[in-house]
Short mmCIF file of C-alpha atoms in Angstrom, two decimals:
data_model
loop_
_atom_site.label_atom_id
_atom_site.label_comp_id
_atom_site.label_asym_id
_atom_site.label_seq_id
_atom_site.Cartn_x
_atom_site.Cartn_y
_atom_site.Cartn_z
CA UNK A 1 0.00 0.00 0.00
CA UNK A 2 2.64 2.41 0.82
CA UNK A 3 4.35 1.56 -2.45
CA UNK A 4 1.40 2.55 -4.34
CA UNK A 5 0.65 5.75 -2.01
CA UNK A 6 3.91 6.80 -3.30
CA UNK A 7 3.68 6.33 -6.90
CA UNK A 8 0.08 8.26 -6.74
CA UNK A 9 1.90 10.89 -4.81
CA UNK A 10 4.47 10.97 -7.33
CA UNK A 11 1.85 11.59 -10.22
CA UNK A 12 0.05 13.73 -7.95
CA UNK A 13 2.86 16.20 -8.32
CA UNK A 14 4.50 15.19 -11.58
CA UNK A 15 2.01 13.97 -13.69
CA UNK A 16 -0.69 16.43 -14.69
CA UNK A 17 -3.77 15.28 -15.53
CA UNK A 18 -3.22 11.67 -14.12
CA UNK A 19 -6.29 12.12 -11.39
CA UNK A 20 -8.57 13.73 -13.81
CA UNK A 21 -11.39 11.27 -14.64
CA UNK A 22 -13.88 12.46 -17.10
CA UNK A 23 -16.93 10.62 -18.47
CA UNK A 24 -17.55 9.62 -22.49
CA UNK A 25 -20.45 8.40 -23.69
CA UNK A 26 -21.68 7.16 -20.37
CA UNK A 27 -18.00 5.72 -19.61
CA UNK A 28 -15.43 6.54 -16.75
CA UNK A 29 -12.00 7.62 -18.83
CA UNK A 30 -8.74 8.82 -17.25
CA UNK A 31 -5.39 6.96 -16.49
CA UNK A 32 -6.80 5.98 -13.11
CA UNK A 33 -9.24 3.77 -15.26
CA UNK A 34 -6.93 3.08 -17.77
CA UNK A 35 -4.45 1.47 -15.13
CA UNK A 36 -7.54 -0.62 -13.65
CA UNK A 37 -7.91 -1.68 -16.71
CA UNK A 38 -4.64 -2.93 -17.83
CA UNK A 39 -3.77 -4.15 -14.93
CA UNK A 40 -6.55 -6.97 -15.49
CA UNK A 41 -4.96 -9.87 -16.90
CA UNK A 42 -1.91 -9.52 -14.38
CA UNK A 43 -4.53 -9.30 -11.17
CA UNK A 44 -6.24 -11.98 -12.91
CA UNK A 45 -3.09 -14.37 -13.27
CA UNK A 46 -1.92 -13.28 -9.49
CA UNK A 47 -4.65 -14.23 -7.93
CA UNK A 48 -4.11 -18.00 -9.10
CA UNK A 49 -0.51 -17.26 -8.49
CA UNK A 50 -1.01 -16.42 -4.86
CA UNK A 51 -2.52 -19.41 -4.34
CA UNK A 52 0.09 -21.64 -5.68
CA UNK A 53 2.93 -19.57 -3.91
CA UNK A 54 0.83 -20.58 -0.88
CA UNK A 55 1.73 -24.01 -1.34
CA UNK A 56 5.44 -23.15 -1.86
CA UNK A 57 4.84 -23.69 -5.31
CA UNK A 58 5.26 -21.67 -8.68
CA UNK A 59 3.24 -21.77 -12.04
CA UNK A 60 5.62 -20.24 -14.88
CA UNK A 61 3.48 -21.62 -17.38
CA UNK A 62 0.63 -18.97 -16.83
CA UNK A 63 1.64 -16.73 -19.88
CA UNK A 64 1.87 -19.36 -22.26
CA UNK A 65 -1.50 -20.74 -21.32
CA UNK A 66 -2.58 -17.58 -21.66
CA UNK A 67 -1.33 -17.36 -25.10
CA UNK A 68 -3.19 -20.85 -25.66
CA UNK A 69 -6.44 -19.24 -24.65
CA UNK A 70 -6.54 -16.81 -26.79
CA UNK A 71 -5.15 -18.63 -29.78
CA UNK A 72 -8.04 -20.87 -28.66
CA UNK A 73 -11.15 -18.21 -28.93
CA UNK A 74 -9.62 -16.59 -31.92
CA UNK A 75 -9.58 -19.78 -34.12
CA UNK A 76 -13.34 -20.80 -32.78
CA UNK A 77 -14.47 -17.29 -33.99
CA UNK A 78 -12.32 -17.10 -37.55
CA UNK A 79 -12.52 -20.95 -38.62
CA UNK A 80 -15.48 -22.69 -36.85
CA UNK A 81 -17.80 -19.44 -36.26
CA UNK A 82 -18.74 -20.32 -32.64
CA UNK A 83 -21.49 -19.29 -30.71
CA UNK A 84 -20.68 -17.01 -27.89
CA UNK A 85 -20.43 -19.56 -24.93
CA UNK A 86 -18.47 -22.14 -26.94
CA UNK A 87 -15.91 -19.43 -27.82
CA UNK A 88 -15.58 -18.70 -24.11
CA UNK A 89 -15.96 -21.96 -22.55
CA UNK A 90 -13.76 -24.20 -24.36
CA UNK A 91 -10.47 -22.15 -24.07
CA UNK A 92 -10.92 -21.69 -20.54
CA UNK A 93 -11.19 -25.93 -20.29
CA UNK A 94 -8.44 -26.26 -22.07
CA UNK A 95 -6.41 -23.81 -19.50
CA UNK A 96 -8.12 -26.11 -17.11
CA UNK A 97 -6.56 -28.99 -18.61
CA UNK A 98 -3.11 -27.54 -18.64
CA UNK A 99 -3.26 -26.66 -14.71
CA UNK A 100 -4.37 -29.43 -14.02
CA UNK A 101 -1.20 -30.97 -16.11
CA UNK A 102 1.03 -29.01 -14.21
CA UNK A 103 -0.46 -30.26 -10.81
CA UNK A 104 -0.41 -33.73 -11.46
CA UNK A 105 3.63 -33.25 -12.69
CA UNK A 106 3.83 -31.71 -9.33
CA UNK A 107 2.20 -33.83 -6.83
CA UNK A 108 1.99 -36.84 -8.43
CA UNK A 109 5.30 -36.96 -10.55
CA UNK A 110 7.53 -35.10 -7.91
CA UNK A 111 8.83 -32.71 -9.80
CA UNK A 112 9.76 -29.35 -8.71
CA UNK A 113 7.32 -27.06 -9.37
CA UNK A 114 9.71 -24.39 -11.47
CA UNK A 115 11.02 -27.42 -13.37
CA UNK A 116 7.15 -28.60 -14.09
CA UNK A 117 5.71 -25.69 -14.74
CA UNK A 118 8.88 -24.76 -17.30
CA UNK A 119 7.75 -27.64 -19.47
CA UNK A 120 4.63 -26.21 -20.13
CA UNK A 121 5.68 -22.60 -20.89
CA UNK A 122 8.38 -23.72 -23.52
CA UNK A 123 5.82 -26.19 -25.19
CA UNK A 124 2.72 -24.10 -24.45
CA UNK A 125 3.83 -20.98 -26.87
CA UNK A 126 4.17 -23.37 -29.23
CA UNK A 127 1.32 -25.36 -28.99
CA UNK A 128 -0.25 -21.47 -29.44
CA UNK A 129 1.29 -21.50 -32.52
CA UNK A 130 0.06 -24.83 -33.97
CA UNK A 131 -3.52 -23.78 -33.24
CA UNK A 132 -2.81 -20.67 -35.40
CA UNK A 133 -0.45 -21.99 -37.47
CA UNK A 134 1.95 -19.33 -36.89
CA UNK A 135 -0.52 -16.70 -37.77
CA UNK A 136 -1.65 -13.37 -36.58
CA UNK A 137 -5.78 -13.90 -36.59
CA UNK A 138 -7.74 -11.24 -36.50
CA UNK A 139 -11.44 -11.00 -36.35
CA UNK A 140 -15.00 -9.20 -35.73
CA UNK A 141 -16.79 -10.58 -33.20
CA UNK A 142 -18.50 -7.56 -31.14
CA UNK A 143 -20.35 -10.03 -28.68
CA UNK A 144 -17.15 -11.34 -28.01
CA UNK A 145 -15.14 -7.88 -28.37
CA UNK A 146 -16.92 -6.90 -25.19
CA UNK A 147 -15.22 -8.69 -22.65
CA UNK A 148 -11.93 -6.61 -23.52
CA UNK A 149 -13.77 -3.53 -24.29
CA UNK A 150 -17.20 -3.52 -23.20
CA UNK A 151 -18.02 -1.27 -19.75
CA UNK A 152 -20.69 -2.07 -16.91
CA UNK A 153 -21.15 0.61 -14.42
CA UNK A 154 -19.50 3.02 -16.23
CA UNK A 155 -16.36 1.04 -16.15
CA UNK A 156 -14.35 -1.14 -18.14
CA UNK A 157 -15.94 -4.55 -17.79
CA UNK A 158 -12.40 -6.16 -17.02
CA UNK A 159 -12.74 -4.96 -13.51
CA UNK A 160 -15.96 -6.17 -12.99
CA UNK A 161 -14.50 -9.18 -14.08
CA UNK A 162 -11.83 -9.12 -12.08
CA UNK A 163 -13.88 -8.02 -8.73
CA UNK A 164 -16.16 -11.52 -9.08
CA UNK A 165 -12.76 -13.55 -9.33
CA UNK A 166 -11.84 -12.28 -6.15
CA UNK A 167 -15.41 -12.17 -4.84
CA UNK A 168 -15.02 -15.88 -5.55
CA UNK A 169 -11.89 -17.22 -4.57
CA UNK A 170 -12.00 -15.26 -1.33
CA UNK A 171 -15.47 -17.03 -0.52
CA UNK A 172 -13.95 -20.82 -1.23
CA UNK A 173 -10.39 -20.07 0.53
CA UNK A 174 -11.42 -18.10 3.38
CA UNK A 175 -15.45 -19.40 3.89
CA UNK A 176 -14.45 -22.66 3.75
CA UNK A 177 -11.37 -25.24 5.00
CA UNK A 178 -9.84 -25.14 1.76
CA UNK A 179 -7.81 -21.95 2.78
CA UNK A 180 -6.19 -23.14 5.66
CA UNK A 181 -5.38 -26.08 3.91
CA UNK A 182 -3.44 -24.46 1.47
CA UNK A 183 -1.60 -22.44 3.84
CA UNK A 184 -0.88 -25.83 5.86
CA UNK A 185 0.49 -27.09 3.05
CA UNK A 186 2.56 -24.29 2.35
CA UNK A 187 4.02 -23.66 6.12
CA UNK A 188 4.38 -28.01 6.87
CA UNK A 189 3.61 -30.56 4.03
CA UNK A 190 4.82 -33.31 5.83
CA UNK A 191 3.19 -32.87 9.15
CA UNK A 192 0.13 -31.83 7.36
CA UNK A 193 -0.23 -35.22 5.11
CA UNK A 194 -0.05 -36.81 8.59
CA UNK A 195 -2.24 -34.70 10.23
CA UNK A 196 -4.70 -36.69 7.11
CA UNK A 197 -4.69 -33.33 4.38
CA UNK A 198 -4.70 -34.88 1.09
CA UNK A 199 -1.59 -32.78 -0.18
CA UNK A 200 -2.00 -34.25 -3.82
CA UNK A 201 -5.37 -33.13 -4.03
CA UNK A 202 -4.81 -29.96 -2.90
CA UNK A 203 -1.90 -28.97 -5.34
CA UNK A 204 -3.72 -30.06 -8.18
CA UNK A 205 -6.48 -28.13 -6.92
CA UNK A 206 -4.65 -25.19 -6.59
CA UNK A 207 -2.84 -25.37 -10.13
CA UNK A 208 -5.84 -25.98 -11.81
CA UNK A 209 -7.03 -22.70 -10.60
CA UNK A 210 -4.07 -21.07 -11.47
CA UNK A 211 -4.40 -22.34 -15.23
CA UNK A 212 -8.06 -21.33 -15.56
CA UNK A 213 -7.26 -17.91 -14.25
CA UNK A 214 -4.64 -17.58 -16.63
CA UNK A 215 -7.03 -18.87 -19.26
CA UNK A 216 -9.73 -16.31 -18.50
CA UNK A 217 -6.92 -13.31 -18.44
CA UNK A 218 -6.03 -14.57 -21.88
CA UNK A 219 -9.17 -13.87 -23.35
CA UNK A 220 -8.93 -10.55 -22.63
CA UNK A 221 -6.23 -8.89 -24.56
CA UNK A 222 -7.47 -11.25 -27.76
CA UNK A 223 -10.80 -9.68 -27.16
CA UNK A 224 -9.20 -6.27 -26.78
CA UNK A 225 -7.46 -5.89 -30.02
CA UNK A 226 -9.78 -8.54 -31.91
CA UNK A 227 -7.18 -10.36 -33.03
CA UNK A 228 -4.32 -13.50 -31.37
CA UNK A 229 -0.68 -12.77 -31.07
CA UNK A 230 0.75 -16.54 -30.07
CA UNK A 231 4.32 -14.97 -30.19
CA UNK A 232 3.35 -11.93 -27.91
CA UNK A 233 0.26 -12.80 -26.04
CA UNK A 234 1.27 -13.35 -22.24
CA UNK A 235 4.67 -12.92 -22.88
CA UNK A 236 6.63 -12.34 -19.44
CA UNK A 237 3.37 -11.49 -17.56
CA UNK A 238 4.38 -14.74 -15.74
CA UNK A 239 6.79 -12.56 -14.36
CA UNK A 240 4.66 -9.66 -13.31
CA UNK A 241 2.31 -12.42 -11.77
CA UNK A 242 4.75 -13.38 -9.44
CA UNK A 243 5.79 -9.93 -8.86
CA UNK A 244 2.44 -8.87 -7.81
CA UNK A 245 1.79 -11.66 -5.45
CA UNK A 246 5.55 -10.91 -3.90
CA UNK A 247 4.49 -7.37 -3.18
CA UNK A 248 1.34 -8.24 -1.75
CA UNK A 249 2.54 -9.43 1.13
CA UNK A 250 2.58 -13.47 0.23
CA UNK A 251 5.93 -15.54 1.27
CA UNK A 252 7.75 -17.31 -2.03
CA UNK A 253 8.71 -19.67 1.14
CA UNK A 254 4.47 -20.58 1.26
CA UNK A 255 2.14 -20.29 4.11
CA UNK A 256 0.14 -17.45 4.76
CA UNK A 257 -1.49 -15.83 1.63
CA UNK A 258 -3.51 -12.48 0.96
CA UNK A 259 -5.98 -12.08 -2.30
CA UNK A 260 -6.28 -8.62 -2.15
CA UNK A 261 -2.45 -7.52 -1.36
CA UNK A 262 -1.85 -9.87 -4.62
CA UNK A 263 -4.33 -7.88 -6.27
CA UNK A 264 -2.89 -4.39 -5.34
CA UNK A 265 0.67 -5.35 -6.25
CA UNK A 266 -0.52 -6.32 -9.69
CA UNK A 267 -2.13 -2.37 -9.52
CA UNK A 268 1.63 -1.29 -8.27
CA UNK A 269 3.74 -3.02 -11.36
CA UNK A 270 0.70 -1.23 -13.90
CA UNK A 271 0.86 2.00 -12.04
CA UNK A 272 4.67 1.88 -12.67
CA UNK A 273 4.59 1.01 -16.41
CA UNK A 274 1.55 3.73 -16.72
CA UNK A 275 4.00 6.65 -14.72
CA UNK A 276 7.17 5.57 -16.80
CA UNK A 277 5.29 5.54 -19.91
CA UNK A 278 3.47 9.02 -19.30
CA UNK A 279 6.67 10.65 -18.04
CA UNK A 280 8.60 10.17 -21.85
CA UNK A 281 11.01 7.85 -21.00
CA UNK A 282 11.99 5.46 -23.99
CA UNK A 283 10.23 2.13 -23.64
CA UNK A 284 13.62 0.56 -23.74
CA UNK A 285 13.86 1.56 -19.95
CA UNK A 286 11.00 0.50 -19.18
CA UNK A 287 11.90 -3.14 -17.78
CA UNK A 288 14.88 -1.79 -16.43
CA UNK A 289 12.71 0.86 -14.08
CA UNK A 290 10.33 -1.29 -12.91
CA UNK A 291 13.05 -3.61 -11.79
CA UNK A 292 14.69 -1.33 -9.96
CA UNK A 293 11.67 0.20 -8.22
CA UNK A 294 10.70 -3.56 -7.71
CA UNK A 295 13.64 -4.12 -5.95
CA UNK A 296 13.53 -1.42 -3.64
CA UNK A 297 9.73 -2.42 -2.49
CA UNK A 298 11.43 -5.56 -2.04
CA UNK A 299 14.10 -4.18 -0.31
CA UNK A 300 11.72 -2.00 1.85
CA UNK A 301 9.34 -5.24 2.92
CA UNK A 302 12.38 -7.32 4.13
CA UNK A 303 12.92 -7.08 7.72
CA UNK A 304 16.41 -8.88 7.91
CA UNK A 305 16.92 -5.84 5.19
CA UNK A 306 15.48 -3.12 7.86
CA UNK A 307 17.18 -4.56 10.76
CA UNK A 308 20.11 -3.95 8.81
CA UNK A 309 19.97 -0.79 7.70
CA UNK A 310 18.71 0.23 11.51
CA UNK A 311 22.06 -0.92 12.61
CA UNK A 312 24.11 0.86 10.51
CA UNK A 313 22.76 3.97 11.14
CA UNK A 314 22.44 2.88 15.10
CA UNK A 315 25.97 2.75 14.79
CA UNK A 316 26.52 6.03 13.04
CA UNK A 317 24.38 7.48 15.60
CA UNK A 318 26.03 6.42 18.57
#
């Protein structure tokens, strides 16, 4: 929170007209909005993230299924001219499928979760590709074109969207067991599995999630710019995911998790790319900014970090 005080503070006094919201044709408009809205797919993909991390897991896969998705929806609208429903149900099975892929390599199979997950991002961009054949579809589809563009309540309908995924996942992990036995999985699996938690079932659980979050953020952009980039779509926002749920306030070393922190780090990384990009400097520098300004949040949240830094200057001091 105080990271993202700052940067609003920051525009506040650098950035004119970055608080002025004005309304179009019925519709909320303004960077404020425009950074809710962008931020979208990344909250979306961080809140499946966060619960993986819980486990003391990772999903890198999450931009590549996202890449799927959208490859996915784009070929059911150009080739096979699918009703509405179709076009947005079957991509988001097939991210289903590839979560729960990922869990069963974990849980099942053993393998470490960056190593299993890694599969499926190098194989899932191309299996993107395949569905496209290496294309760049575009099409017209405005029933479809509204989940990307369309607005309820004067605003963009991604954060409606995004609001009901965390309406939901907060009511199943913290209105019923399932939370706490995510985050006893995360803090003990061993004693847990004795304690009788089925640990398999609870990974797979939680990657599944993860890959049907990442499927529903992929149908976003697609249905943003009418059209699937299987080289582009999702790329690095794997990275951002984990980013997001890092600066929320969620352990890498599992346990303890928090939905909304996830969801406001997520609103910190697009916040950052919105202030870089709206105070001129070349996109180039963009990744190398937000790192460093990720780093220092980082920096800022680690207590070994502070209790450093307090002795140093303790010493000075004295």
């Amino acid at each position: 929170m105080i990271a993202l005080a700052l940067l609003l503070l920051f525009n506040l006094a650098f950035t004119p007209g970055f608080f002025s919201v004005q309304i179009k044709d019925g519709h909320y408009y303004g960077s404020l909005i425009d950074v809710l809205n962008r931020a979208a797919p990344v909250m979306l993909l961080a809140l499946g993230m966060t619960l993986v991390i819980a486990t003391k897991g990772v999903d890198l896969s999450v931009g590549a299924v996202m890449a799927i998705s959208g490859a996915l929806a784009a070929q059911l609208i150009v080739r096979y001219h699918s009703p509405l429903a179709v076009i947005i149900a079957v991509p988001l099975l097939v991210a289903l499928v590839c979560g729960i892929w990922n869990g069963i390599l974990v849980a099942v199979a053993e393998i470490q979760p960056i190593v299993a997950t890694l599969i499926l991002m190098v194989a899932g961009r191309g299996i993107a590709q395949l569905i496209t054949n290496g294309l760049i579809l575009t099409f017209d589809d405005r029933a479809f074109q509204f989940i990307g563009q369309g607005h309820l309540f004067r605003l963009p309908f991604t954060v409606t969207l995004v609001g009901l995924a965390l309406l939901l996942t907060a009511v199943v992990t913290r209105r019923t067991a399932l939370g706490l036995f995510i985050e006893s999985l995360g803090n003990n699996e061993a004693a847990s599995r004795y304690a009788g938690l089925r640990t398999t079932a609870v990974k797979i659980s939680v990657y599944a999630f993860c890959g049907l979050c990442a499927g529903l953020a992929g149908l976003i952009p697609v249905s943003d710019i009418q059209g699937a980039d299987s080289n582009n779509a999702g790329l690095y926002l794997e990275m951002d995911a984990i980013l997001a749920v890092v600066l929320g306030g969620t352990s890498l070393n599992g346990g303890r998790f928090y939905l909304v922190g996830s969801l406001i780090g997520a609103l910190i990384i697009q916040t950052l790319t919105t202030t870089i990009l709206s105070r001129g400097v070349p996109s180039q520098m963009t990744l190398v900014v937000k790192a460093i300004v990720v780093l220092i949040v980082c920096l800022v949240q680690s207590a070994e970090f502070r209790a450093t830094v307090a002795r140093v200057f303790g010493r000075e001091a004295s």
